[in-house]
Short mmCIF file of C-alpha atoms in Angstrom, two decimals:
data_model
loop_
_atom_site.label_atom_id
_atom_site.label_comp_id
_atom_site.label_asym_id
_atom_site.label_seq_id
_atom_site.Cartn_x
_atom_site.Cartn_y
_atom_site.Cartn_z
CA UNK A 1 122.23 118.65 76.65
CA UNK A 2 121.01 115.47 75.84
CA UNK A 3 119.53 113.92 78.72
CA UNK A 4 119.71 109.96 77.18
CA UNK A 5 121.79 108.48 75.17
CA UNK A 6 122.37 105.60 74.36
CA UNK A 7 125.56 103.17 73.63
CA UNK A 8 124.77 99.38 72.53
CA UNK A 9 122.46 99.22 73.95
CA UNK A 10 121.02 94.94 75.01
CA UNK A 11 119.20 93.85 76.55
CA UNK A 12 118.71 89.76 76.81
CA UNK A 13 115.87 87.72 78.89
CA UNK A 14 115.93 83.84 79.14
CA UNK A 15 115.13 82.70 75.73
CA UNK A 16 114.98 86.68 73.89
CA UNK A 17 117.90 88.99 72.52
CA UNK A 18 115.05 91.54 73.77
CA UNK A 19 117.35 94.37 72.55
CA UNK A 20 118.94 93.35 70.07
CA UNK A 21 121.86 96.95 69.97
CA UNK A 22 119.77 100.56 70.33
CA UNK A 23 122.07 103.32 69.70
CA UNK A 24 120.74 106.87 70.42
CA UNK A 25 121.17 109.91 72.45
CA UNK A 26 118.18 112.21 72.86
CA UNK A 27 118.07 115.90 73.63
CA UNK A 28 116.44 118.62 76.18
CA UNK A 29 112.77 119.78 75.67
CA UNK A 30 111.72 117.47 72.40
CA UNK A 31 109.66 115.28 72.24
CA UNK A 32 109.77 111.89 70.49
CA UNK A 33 107.23 109.34 69.16
CA UNK A 34 109.52 105.68 70.06
CA UNK A 35 107.37 103.19 67.21
CA UNK A 36 107.68 99.97 66.44
CA UNK A 37 105.54 96.55 66.04
CA UNK A 38 103.83 94.23 69.07
CA UNK A 39 107.40 93.37 70.02
CA UNK A 40 109.99 95.59 68.11
CA UNK A 41 111.59 96.29 72.11
CA UNK A 42 109.60 99.62 73.60
CA UNK A 43 108.42 98.85 76.85
CA UNK A 44 112.04 96.54 77.41
CA UNK A 45 114.28 100.31 76.11
CA UNK A 46 112.13 102.40 78.77
CA UNK A 47 111.56 100.44 82.03
CA UNK A 48 115.92 100.43 81.34
CA UNK A 49 115.47 103.84 80.58
CA UNK A 50 113.70 104.26 83.69
CA UNK A 51 116.39 102.49 86.11
CA UNK A 52 113.52 99.55 86.55
CA UNK A 53 115.10 96.02 84.61
CA UNK A 54 119.02 96.45 84.18
CA UNK A 55 120.71 96.50 80.46
CA UNK A 56 123.41 93.42 79.62
CA UNK A 57 125.71 94.61 78.16
CA UNK A 58 126.24 98.25 76.45
CA UNK A 59 125.96 101.56 77.84
CA UNK A 60 123.60 104.12 79.42
CA UNK A 61 123.59 107.31 80.32
CA UNK A 62 120.28 108.84 81.79
CA UNK A 63 122.25 112.52 82.89
CA UNK A 64 124.81 111.69 83.04
CA UNK A 65 124.14 108.41 84.16
CA UNK A 66 123.31 104.65 84.79
CA UNK A 67 119.61 104.41 85.48
CA UNK A 68 119.78 101.73 87.32
CA UNK A 69 119.30 102.16 90.93
CA UNK A 70 119.58 105.35 90.51
CA UNK A 71 118.39 107.03 92.89
CA UNK A 72 118.99 110.52 90.52
CA UNK A 73 117.31 109.29 87.82
CA UNK A 74 114.78 108.25 89.64
CA UNK A 75 113.36 111.59 91.27
CA UNK A 76 113.51 113.00 87.57
CA UNK A 77 111.93 110.69 85.64
CA UNK A 78 108.79 109.13 85.63
CA UNK A 79 107.72 105.96 82.78
CA UNK A 80 103.66 105.91 82.86
CA UNK A 81 102.21 102.22 81.82
CA UNK A 82 99.86 100.41 82.95
CA UNK A 83 101.35 98.47 85.55
CA UNK A 84 102.19 101.50 87.75
CA UNK A 85 100.25 100.44 90.76
CA UNK A 86 99.78 102.06 94.25
CA UNK A 87 98.72 100.36 97.55
CA UNK A 88 95.26 99.85 98.10
CA UNK A 89 94.76 101.62 101.54
CA UNK A 90 95.25 105.37 99.72
CA UNK A 91 92.58 105.92 97.44
CA UNK A 92 92.83 107.88 94.49
CA UNK A 93 92.96 111.42 95.96
CA UNK A 94 95.41 110.84 99.40
CA UNK A 95 98.13 109.89 96.09
CA UNK A 96 98.15 112.84 95.50
CA UNK A 97 98.44 113.88 98.42
CA UNK A 98 100.89 112.40 99.09
CA UNK A 99 103.01 112.91 95.67
CA UNK A 100 104.38 116.25 95.71
CA UNK A 101 106.64 114.28 99.69
CA UNK A 102 107.98 112.58 96.46
CA UNK A 103 108.24 114.65 93.28
CA UNK A 104 109.57 118.17 94.54
CA UNK A 105 108.09 120.54 91.00
CA UNK A 106 104.83 118.49 91.33
CA UNK A 107 101.98 120.67 89.65
CA UNK A 108 98.52 120.14 92.27
CA UNK A 109 96.70 122.49 90.32
CA UNK A 110 96.91 120.67 87.16
CA UNK A 111 96.30 117.31 88.91
CA UNK A 112 93.73 118.75 90.82
CA UNK A 113 92.10 119.90 87.72
CA UNK A 114 92.72 117.34 85.36
CA UNK A 115 91.19 114.88 88.30
CA UNK A 116 88.44 117.40 88.36
CA UNK A 117 88.06 116.97 84.29
CA UNK A 118 88.20 113.60 83.97
CA UNK A 119 85.34 113.27 85.72
CA UNK A 120 87.63 110.61 88.95
CA UNK A 121 85.91 109.77 92.23
CA UNK A 122 88.85 110.72 94.49
CA UNK A 123 87.72 107.97 97.36
CA UNK A 124 87.83 105.60 94.69
CA UNK A 125 91.14 102.75 94.63
CA UNK A 126 93.59 102.58 92.24
CA UNK A 127 93.26 98.76 91.76
CA UNK A 128 89.50 99.40 91.27
CA UNK A 129 89.61 101.66 89.30
CA UNK A 130 88.56 100.29 85.06
CA UNK A 131 91.57 100.86 82.05
CA UNK A 132 90.59 103.13 80.95
CA UNK A 133 90.02 105.24 83.95
CA UNK A 134 93.10 104.00 85.22
CA UNK A 135 94.65 105.14 82.40
CA UNK A 136 93.82 108.34 83.22
CA UNK A 137 94.52 108.30 85.75
CA UNK A 138 98.17 107.48 85.81
CA UNK A 139 98.13 109.70 82.42
CA UNK A 140 96.97 113.27 85.14
CA UNK A 141 99.87 111.88 88.36
CA UNK A 142 103.11 111.32 84.77
CA UNK A 143 102.00 114.74 84.12
CA UNK A 144 101.86 116.76 87.51
CA UNK A 145 104.83 115.35 87.97
CA UNK A 146 107.23 117.32 86.03
CA UNK A 147 109.80 114.75 85.40
CA UNK A 148 112.24 116.65 83.11
CA UNK A 149 112.38 113.13 81.80
CA UNK A 150 108.47 111.58 81.35
CA UNK A 151 108.39 108.99 79.51
CA UNK A 152 104.98 107.17 78.18
CA UNK A 153 103.63 103.05 77.62
CA UNK A 154 101.51 103.39 75.90
CA UNK A 155 99.15 105.91 77.71
CA UNK A 156 96.07 105.56 75.83
CA UNK A 157 95.34 102.11 76.18
CA UNK A 158 91.46 101.83 77.62
CA UNK A 159 90.85 105.35 76.86
CA UNK A 160 87.98 106.10 74.90
CA UNK A 161 87.99 108.52 71.63
CA UNK A 162 87.03 111.48 73.58
CA UNK A 163 89.62 111.36 76.85
CA UNK A 164 92.71 110.33 73.63
CA UNK A 165 92.00 113.74 72.51
CA UNK A 166 92.19 114.95 75.51
CA UNK A 167 94.54 113.62 76.08
CA UNK A 168 97.53 114.81 73.89
CA UNK A 169 95.96 118.45 73.96
CA UNK A 170 97.25 117.80 77.85
CA UNK A 171 100.17 116.24 76.48
CA UNK A 172 101.36 119.48 74.17
CA UNK A 173 99.01 122.20 75.91
CA UNK A 174 101.63 121.14 79.88
CA UNK A 175 104.25 120.62 77.01
CA UNK A 176 104.25 124.26 75.84
CA UNK A 177 104.22 125.27 79.22
CA UNK A 178 107.01 123.67 80.11
CA UNK A 179 109.11 122.28 78.15
CA UNK A 180 110.76 118.85 79.77
CA UNK A 181 111.86 116.38 77.10
CA UNK A 182 108.66 113.48 76.34
CA UNK A 183 109.15 110.54 75.33
CA UNK A 184 105.86 108.55 74.30
CA UNK A 185 105.47 105.09 72.89
CA UNK A 186 102.51 103.46 71.14
CA UNK A 187 101.86 101.42 67.92
CA UNK A 188 98.90 104.41 66.64
CA UNK A 189 101.66 107.51 64.89
CA UNK A 190 99.05 108.28 62.87
CA UNK A 191 96.69 110.05 65.73
CA UNK A 192 99.78 111.63 67.68
CA UNK A 193 101.95 112.96 64.98
CA UNK A 194 100.80 116.03 65.16
CA UNK A 195 102.54 116.38 68.67
CA UNK A 196 105.62 114.75 67.80
CA UNK A 197 108.51 115.95 66.57
CA UNK A 198 111.31 113.46 65.96
CA UNK A 199 110.21 109.81 65.76
CA UNK A 200 112.50 106.94 66.81
CA UNK A 201 111.22 103.91 65.21
CA UNK A 202 112.86 100.55 67.01
CA UNK A 203 112.29 97.14 65.56
CA UNK A 204 113.41 94.02 66.32
CA UNK A 205 115.68 95.79 69.04
CA UNK A 206 117.49 97.58 66.99
CA UNK A 207 117.18 102.01 66.04
CA UNK A 208 116.43 101.98 62.31
CA UNK A 209 116.02 105.36 62.36
CA UNK A 210 115.40 108.60 64.79
CA UNK A 211 114.91 111.77 63.16
CA UNK A 212 111.87 114.51 62.73
CA UNK A 213 108.87 113.59 61.39
CA UNK A 214 109.23 115.67 58.45
CA UNK A 215 112.06 113.95 57.12
CA UNK A 216 109.96 111.08 57.69
CA UNK A 217 107.30 111.64 55.24
CA UNK A 218 109.31 112.89 52.62
CA UNK A 219 110.90 109.00 52.81
CA UNK A 220 108.89 107.45 50.44
CA UNK A 221 107.06 107.61 46.95
CA UNK A 222 103.78 106.42 45.74
CA UNK A 223 103.37 105.20 42.82
CA UNK A 224 100.35 103.85 41.43
CA UNK A 225 99.29 102.72 38.27
CA UNK A 226 99.35 100.16 35.61
CA UNK A 227 100.93 96.50 37.22
CA UNK A 228 103.36 96.52 33.93
CA UNK A 229 104.55 100.33 33.82
CA UNK A 230 104.24 100.99 36.93
CA UNK A 231 106.81 97.59 37.74
CA UNK A 232 108.98 99.01 34.77
CA UNK A 233 109.53 102.10 36.80
CA UNK A 234 110.02 100.30 40.48
CA UNK A 235 112.68 98.06 38.44
CA UNK A 236 116.05 97.37 40.46
CA UNK A 237 114.79 100.17 42.83
CA UNK A 238 114.52 99.74 46.84
CA UNK A 239 110.67 98.49 47.33
CA UNK A 240 109.43 98.99 50.89
CA UNK A 241 105.96 97.41 49.90
CA UNK A 242 103.87 96.28 46.64
CA UNK A 243 99.94 95.42 46.17
CA UNK A 244 97.86 94.33 43.72
CA UNK A 245 94.89 96.64 43.42
CA UNK A 246 92.73 94.79 40.38
CA UNK A 247 93.88 92.47 38.16
CA UNK A 248 95.21 95.72 36.52
CA UNK A 249 96.78 98.14 38.62
CA UNK A 250 99.04 98.52 41.51
CA UNK A 251 100.41 99.59 43.98
CA UNK A 252 104.38 99.95 44.73
CA UNK A 253 105.81 102.14 47.87
CA UNK A 254 109.35 103.31 47.30
CA UNK A 255 112.50 105.62 48.66
CA UNK A 256 111.54 109.05 47.42
CA UNK A 257 114.21 110.25 44.10
CA UNK A 258 113.01 112.28 41.59
CA UNK A 259 110.40 109.41 39.66
CA UNK A 260 109.19 110.48 35.24
CA UNK A 261 106.02 111.78 34.70
CA UNK A 262 104.71 109.18 32.95
CA UNK A 263 100.79 109.02 32.39
CA UNK A 264 98.34 107.35 34.16
CA UNK A 265 100.91 106.35 37.43
CA UNK A 266 100.14 108.41 40.49
CA UNK A 267 102.01 109.65 42.58
CA UNK A 268 101.59 110.39 46.28
CA UNK A 269 102.91 111.01 49.83
CA UNK A 270 103.45 107.80 52.05
CA UNK A 271 102.57 108.95 55.83
CA UNK A 272 104.99 109.04 58.87
CA UNK A 273 102.56 105.62 59.63
CA UNK A 274 103.08 103.99 56.56
CA UNK A 275 106.52 104.66 55.78
CA UNK A 276 107.80 103.00 59.44
CA UNK A 277 104.35 100.41 58.86
CA UNK A 278 106.23 99.56 55.87
CA UNK A 279 109.98 99.33 56.49
CA UNK A 280 109.55 97.33 59.35
CA UNK A 281 106.87 94.65 57.62
CA UNK A 282 109.21 91.31 56.80
CA UNK A 283 107.29 90.45 53.75
CA UNK A 284 106.69 91.56 50.68
CA UNK A 285 103.40 91.37 50.18
CA UNK A 286 100.12 91.61 52.84
CA UNK A 287 96.99 89.81 53.71
CA UNK A 288 96.57 89.65 51.12
CA UNK A 289 98.20 87.33 49.48
CA UNK A 290 97.57 85.49 52.40
CA UNK A 291 94.17 84.15 52.22
CA UNK A 292 95.47 83.46 47.32
CA UNK B 1 117.64 122.27 83.15
CA UNK B 2 116.68 122.32 86.39
CA UNK B 3 116.91 118.51 88.30
CA UNK B 4 115.72 118.14 91.47
CA UNK B 5 118.28 116.48 93.79
CA UNK B 6 117.09 114.07 96.53
CA UNK B 7 119.59 112.76 99.17
CA UNK B 8 119.36 109.07 99.58
CA UNK B 9 118.17 109.96 103.75
CA UNK B 10 115.59 112.75 102.34
CA UNK B 11 113.90 109.29 100.47
CA UNK B 12 114.06 107.71 103.02
CA UNK B 13 112.55 109.79 105.27
CA UNK B 14 109.35 110.40 102.73
CA UNK B 15 109.70 106.50 102.68
CA UNK B 16 108.59 105.85 105.42
CA UNK B 17 106.36 108.53 105.90
CA UNK B 18 104.66 107.37 103.24
CA UNK B 19 105.19 102.74 104.21
CA UNK B 20 103.40 104.14 108.18
CA UNK B 21 100.57 105.38 106.09
CA UNK B 22 100.15 102.61 103.64
CA UNK B 23 100.16 100.33 106.17
CA UNK B 24 97.99 101.48 109.34
CA UNK B 25 96.23 97.83 107.60
CA UNK B 26 98.68 95.87 108.99
CA UNK B 27 98.04 97.47 112.70
CA UNK B 28 94.74 95.81 112.02
CA UNK B 29 95.86 92.96 111.24
CA UNK B 30 98.28 92.74 114.89
CA UNK B 31 95.18 93.38 116.64
CA UNK B 32 92.84 91.06 115.61
CA UNK B 33 96.48 88.40 115.96
CA UNK B 34 96.15 89.85 119.54
CA UNK B 35 93.10 89.93 121.46
CA UNK B 36 92.51 85.95 119.45
CA UNK B 37 95.93 85.01 121.10
CA UNK B 38 94.02 86.79 124.13
CA UNK B 39 91.29 84.77 124.18
CA UNK B 40 93.07 82.02 123.33
CA UNK B 41 94.97 82.28 126.59
CA UNK B 42 92.15 82.61 129.18
CA UNK B 43 91.94 79.32 129.69
CA UNK B 44 95.79 79.11 130.64
CA UNK B 45 98.63 78.27 128.83
CA UNK B 46 99.41 75.07 131.45
CA UNK B 47 98.07 73.48 134.55
CA UNK B 48 99.64 71.06 136.78
CA UNK B 49 97.74 69.28 139.59
CA UNK B 50 97.99 67.74 143.34
CA UNK B 51 97.34 66.54 145.68
CA UNK B 52 97.82 67.09 148.88
CA UNK B 53 96.31 66.39 152.58
CA UNK B 54 93.36 64.94 150.39
CA UNK B 55 93.49 67.87 148.56
CA UNK B 56 92.56 68.19 145.01
CA UNK B 57 95.45 71.18 143.91
CA UNK B 58 95.37 73.15 140.31
CA UNK B 59 97.93 75.71 138.98
CA UNK B 60 96.93 76.64 136.29
CA UNK B 61 99.92 79.03 134.66
CA UNK B 62 97.83 81.78 132.96
CA UNK B 63 99.67 83.46 130.39
CA UNK B 64 100.38 86.13 127.46
CA UNK B 65 102.37 83.55 125.75
CA UNK B 66 99.63 82.22 122.80
CA UNK B 67 99.51 86.11 121.44
CA UNK B 68 103.53 85.76 121.68
CA UNK B 69 103.27 83.03 119.67
CA UNK B 70 100.65 84.28 117.15
CA UNK B 71 102.73 88.51 116.62
CA UNK B 72 105.12 86.18 116.00
CA UNK B 73 103.47 84.11 112.95
CA UNK B 74 101.88 87.12 112.61
CA UNK B 75 105.53 89.56 112.46
CA UNK B 76 106.63 86.60 110.03
CA UNK B 77 104.12 86.84 107.14
CA UNK B 78 104.63 91.47 107.26
CA UNK B 79 107.92 91.40 107.07
CA UNK B 80 107.31 88.34 103.71
CA UNK B 81 104.43 90.15 102.43
CA UNK B 82 105.93 93.58 101.73
CA UNK B 83 109.02 91.93 99.87
CA UNK B 84 106.52 90.52 97.19
CA UNK B 85 105.54 92.10 93.89
CA UNK B 86 102.36 93.50 94.62
CA UNK B 87 104.56 95.98 97.22
CA UNK B 88 107.96 96.14 95.62
CA UNK B 89 106.19 96.77 92.36
CA UNK B 90 103.92 100.24 94.57
CA UNK B 91 107.22 101.72 95.81
CA UNK B 92 108.34 101.82 92.59
CA UNK B 93 105.66 104.24 91.67
CA UNK B 94 106.85 106.82 93.50
CA UNK B 95 110.66 108.32 93.58
CA UNK B 96 112.94 105.41 94.98
CA UNK B 97 116.02 102.77 94.24
CA UNK B 98 117.12 99.57 95.45
CA UNK B 99 118.89 100.71 98.81
CA UNK B 100 116.11 104.25 99.52
CA UNK B 101 113.06 100.95 99.44
CA UNK B 102 115.19 97.97 101.16
CA UNK B 103 116.18 101.24 103.94
CA UNK B 104 112.85 102.41 104.33
CA UNK B 105 111.48 99.14 104.40
CA UNK B 106 113.31 98.24 107.47
CA UNK B 107 112.98 101.10 109.19
CA UNK B 108 109.28 100.66 108.53
CA UNK B 109 109.57 96.60 110.20
CA UNK B 110 111.13 98.03 113.75
CA UNK B 111 109.00 101.29 113.79
CA UNK B 112 106.09 97.88 114.30
CA UNK B 113 108.06 95.93 115.66
CA UNK B 114 108.50 98.27 118.67
CA UNK B 115 104.51 98.50 118.24
CA UNK B 116 103.05 94.64 117.95
CA UNK B 117 106.58 94.38 120.78
CA UNK B 118 104.94 97.42 123.05
CA UNK B 119 101.34 96.38 122.93
CA UNK B 120 102.62 91.94 122.74
CA UNK B 121 104.11 93.41 126.07
CA UNK B 122 100.99 95.26 127.86
CA UNK B 123 98.47 92.88 126.54
CA UNK B 124 99.05 90.37 129.85
CA UNK B 125 97.58 93.27 131.65
CA UNK B 126 93.87 92.56 130.06
CA UNK B 127 94.35 88.97 130.89
CA UNK B 128 94.96 90.38 134.88
CA UNK B 129 92.02 92.49 134.11
CA UNK B 130 89.63 89.34 132.56
CA UNK B 131 89.99 86.58 133.88
CA UNK B 132 89.24 87.10 137.26
CA UNK B 133 85.62 88.53 135.93
CA UNK B 134 84.44 85.08 135.07
CA UNK B 135 85.63 82.59 138.35
CA UNK B 136 86.23 83.07 141.29
CA UNK B 137 89.85 80.66 142.12
CA UNK B 138 92.12 82.83 143.62
CA UNK B 139 94.79 84.48 141.53
CA UNK B 140 98.16 84.93 142.67
CA UNK B 141 100.05 87.76 140.01
CA UNK B 142 103.26 87.85 139.60
CA UNK B 143 104.75 91.70 139.53
CA UNK B 144 103.69 94.25 137.45
CA UNK B 145 105.47 97.34 136.04
CA UNK B 146 104.85 99.44 138.71
CA UNK B 147 106.31 97.05 141.06
CA UNK B 148 109.40 96.05 138.45
CA UNK B 149 109.77 98.79 136.15
CA UNK B 150 113.41 97.59 134.78
CA UNK B 151 112.60 93.68 134.25
CA UNK B 152 108.95 94.51 133.22
CA UNK B 153 111.57 96.99 130.19
CA UNK B 154 113.72 94.62 129.75
CA UNK B 155 111.21 91.95 129.10
CA UNK B 156 108.90 94.62 127.03
CA UNK B 157 112.53 95.06 125.04
CA UNK B 158 112.76 91.95 124.27
CA UNK B 159 109.78 91.37 122.53
CA UNK B 160 110.62 94.58 120.87
CA UNK B 161 114.07 92.59 119.97
CA UNK B 162 111.99 88.39 118.99
CA UNK B 163 109.17 90.56 117.01
CA UNK B 164 112.10 92.11 115.10
CA UNK B 165 114.16 88.94 114.60
CA UNK B 166 111.11 87.31 113.43
CA UNK B 167 110.37 89.77 111.31
CA UNK B 168 113.23 90.28 109.52
CA UNK B 169 113.64 86.56 109.33
CA UNK B 170 110.62 86.57 106.51
CA UNK B 171 112.48 89.66 105.16
CA UNK B 172 115.28 87.88 103.68
CA UNK B 173 112.92 85.27 103.20
CA UNK B 174 110.64 86.66 101.10
CA UNK B 175 113.20 89.20 99.76
CA UNK B 176 115.61 85.49 98.55
CA UNK B 177 111.85 83.62 97.72
CA UNK B 178 111.55 87.07 95.35
CA UNK B 179 115.15 86.64 93.52
CA UNK B 180 113.73 82.40 93.15
CA UNK B 181 111.42 80.02 94.21
CA UNK B 182 114.04 77.57 94.22
CA UNK B 183 115.17 79.27 97.67
CA UNK B 184 111.65 78.43 99.11
CA UNK B 185 112.80 74.66 99.44
CA UNK B 186 116.50 75.99 100.20
CA UNK B 187 114.95 77.37 104.15
CA UNK B 188 112.40 74.89 104.05
CA UNK B 189 115.86 71.96 104.14
CA UNK B 190 118.10 75.02 106.48
CA UNK B 191 114.29 75.70 109.14
CA UNK B 192 114.33 71.66 109.51
CA UNK B 193 118.69 70.62 110.41
CA UNK B 194 118.48 73.83 112.10
CA UNK B 195 116.97 71.85 114.80
CA UNK B 196 118.19 68.44 113.69
CA UNK B 197 122.05 69.01 113.26
CA UNK B 198 124.70 68.93 116.30
CA UNK B 199 125.86 71.88 114.47
CA UNK B 200 122.57 73.34 114.23
CA UNK B 201 121.92 73.11 117.29
CA UNK B 202 124.95 74.27 118.78
CA UNK B 203 123.52 77.30 116.82
CA UNK B 204 120.63 77.96 118.41
CA UNK B 205 121.81 77.47 121.36
CA UNK B 206 124.74 79.40 121.10
CA UNK B 207 122.02 82.31 119.99
CA UNK B 208 118.59 81.76 122.57
CA UNK B 209 120.49 79.87 125.89
CA UNK B 210 123.08 80.00 127.37
CA UNK B 211 123.11 83.41 127.53
CA UNK B 212 123.74 85.76 131.06
CA UNK B 213 120.59 88.30 131.10
CA UNK B 214 118.21 89.16 129.14
CA UNK B 215 119.94 91.71 127.84
CA UNK B 216 122.44 90.03 126.46
CA UNK B 217 120.13 87.66 124.72
CA UNK B 218 118.03 90.86 122.92
CA UNK B 219 121.23 92.02 122.06
CA UNK B 220 121.76 88.74 120.12
CA UNK B 221 118.47 89.04 118.55
CA UNK B 222 118.80 92.56 117.44
CA UNK B 223 122.36 91.09 116.03
CA UNK B 224 120.53 88.13 114.17
CA UNK B 225 117.47 90.87 113.39
CA UNK B 226 121.12 93.10 111.27
CA UNK B 227 122.42 90.01 109.79
CA UNK B 228 119.29 89.20 108.44
CA UNK B 229 119.00 92.67 107.50
CA UNK B 230 122.19 92.89 105.25
CA UNK B 231 121.66 89.96 103.92
CA UNK B 232 118.25 90.58 101.77
CA UNK B 233 119.61 94.28 100.71
CA UNK B 234 123.35 92.28 99.43
CA UNK B 235 120.94 89.91 97.65
CA UNK B 236 117.80 92.28 96.56
CA UNK B 237 120.95 94.80 95.28
CA UNK B 238 120.85 93.26 91.29
CA UNK B 239 116.99 93.06 91.78
CA UNK B 240 114.57 94.88 89.14
CA UNK B 241 111.58 95.25 89.31
CA UNK B 242 107.91 96.03 87.51
CA UNK B 243 109.16 92.74 84.92
#
């Protein structure tokens, strides 16, 4: 069943077109990575999906409803981001206590176990938590709601290395135990690649691709070898990225195709993370060219 | 796929419980405001001196009017503060939508107004108890709740209606300012023009003067409160959160 159906979705802010033209569909019970550069529109898209902000035009259906101001969407989805806030009159323990009233499938056991594991102080106030601990608490809250559509916006911001890997592990384990649709945005694709089935890559408010991770891994190859040979091989091809290694050798990334084996030219696979970076790059060359 | 279906009523009820719990701190501020008002009322709110047969009389009225004024300001502030960004974002961390958020806010304001109205009415009994302890002047007490329960209940209801109307005003004000800051100036202009222009005076006179009984006045208070709440709900329908 389709959870999210987005057709030509646009969102305009006063001086900015945050979303230009977003069209995609999300099937149920998949973990999808929402990938994009800074300012690509990831957060805007998630907020529209959660019903916090209005679309400007186009069509959006979450559980076959327009999410804005919709109670059904609100009851079955959650957006975990760093803007989540809770009243200062409630301690963390109080928050976990009132949550089951709102979320019918709240998993008290999971919430309490994770809470203990991450050694959060039950008497602490949410606003007084450190950035990392707040992110951890929000993550626990998000997982425990067990909403059919669970969205995380940059969930690992502020978490330390150990907590990050624990978070990914917890997410995966809970997903396997209770499959549901999870949409997780990040600019660190590499560290959560092992979780994802699909990737939704957006750039400047447009969907670049929505494919399985495997397809993206096979999207491009890199050729590395003597500059003149590599340049000859890549003539007329779509070049995604180039880098001058030294005065003789060049590194060029092109769309995957059968490249004849040539002496001195090495063919490398390109990671999904690099593919996403290259296809969303606006400039030829890299930061090195700035310093020439 | 299993989707939980919550009705509007369920969500509003859950939110009311949550908000009453979360906003308990505002009751502390209410009590502080009331105590402050009571302390300031000890010397009397108005006085009159007269001379009769070479004897000086001074009549001092000791009322809880100061408490009422203080509590009114508190109610205005309360209605206003729960519409601010922090409170709004907090509410939207749980299941809610614009309508349930407004309805639960309104119910919370009604509960708070009833509590504030009843306690404010009763606060003048504290004055009756405390003031005679400090000086030995002759006191003439007005009727108490036992002497005249009906009129006391009517006054109590009036207090609740007044506080509700003021908090509704604060709520509408807060909602409009949240939508756009420019409304702040509009409202200030409105507040200045209302008592200074003829039409404004007529409106004020219709609501607050020209009333046959306290009951009619109270009904008008509640009607104004309802108008304020409905306007706030209509104007906030398209409002976004966590912007």
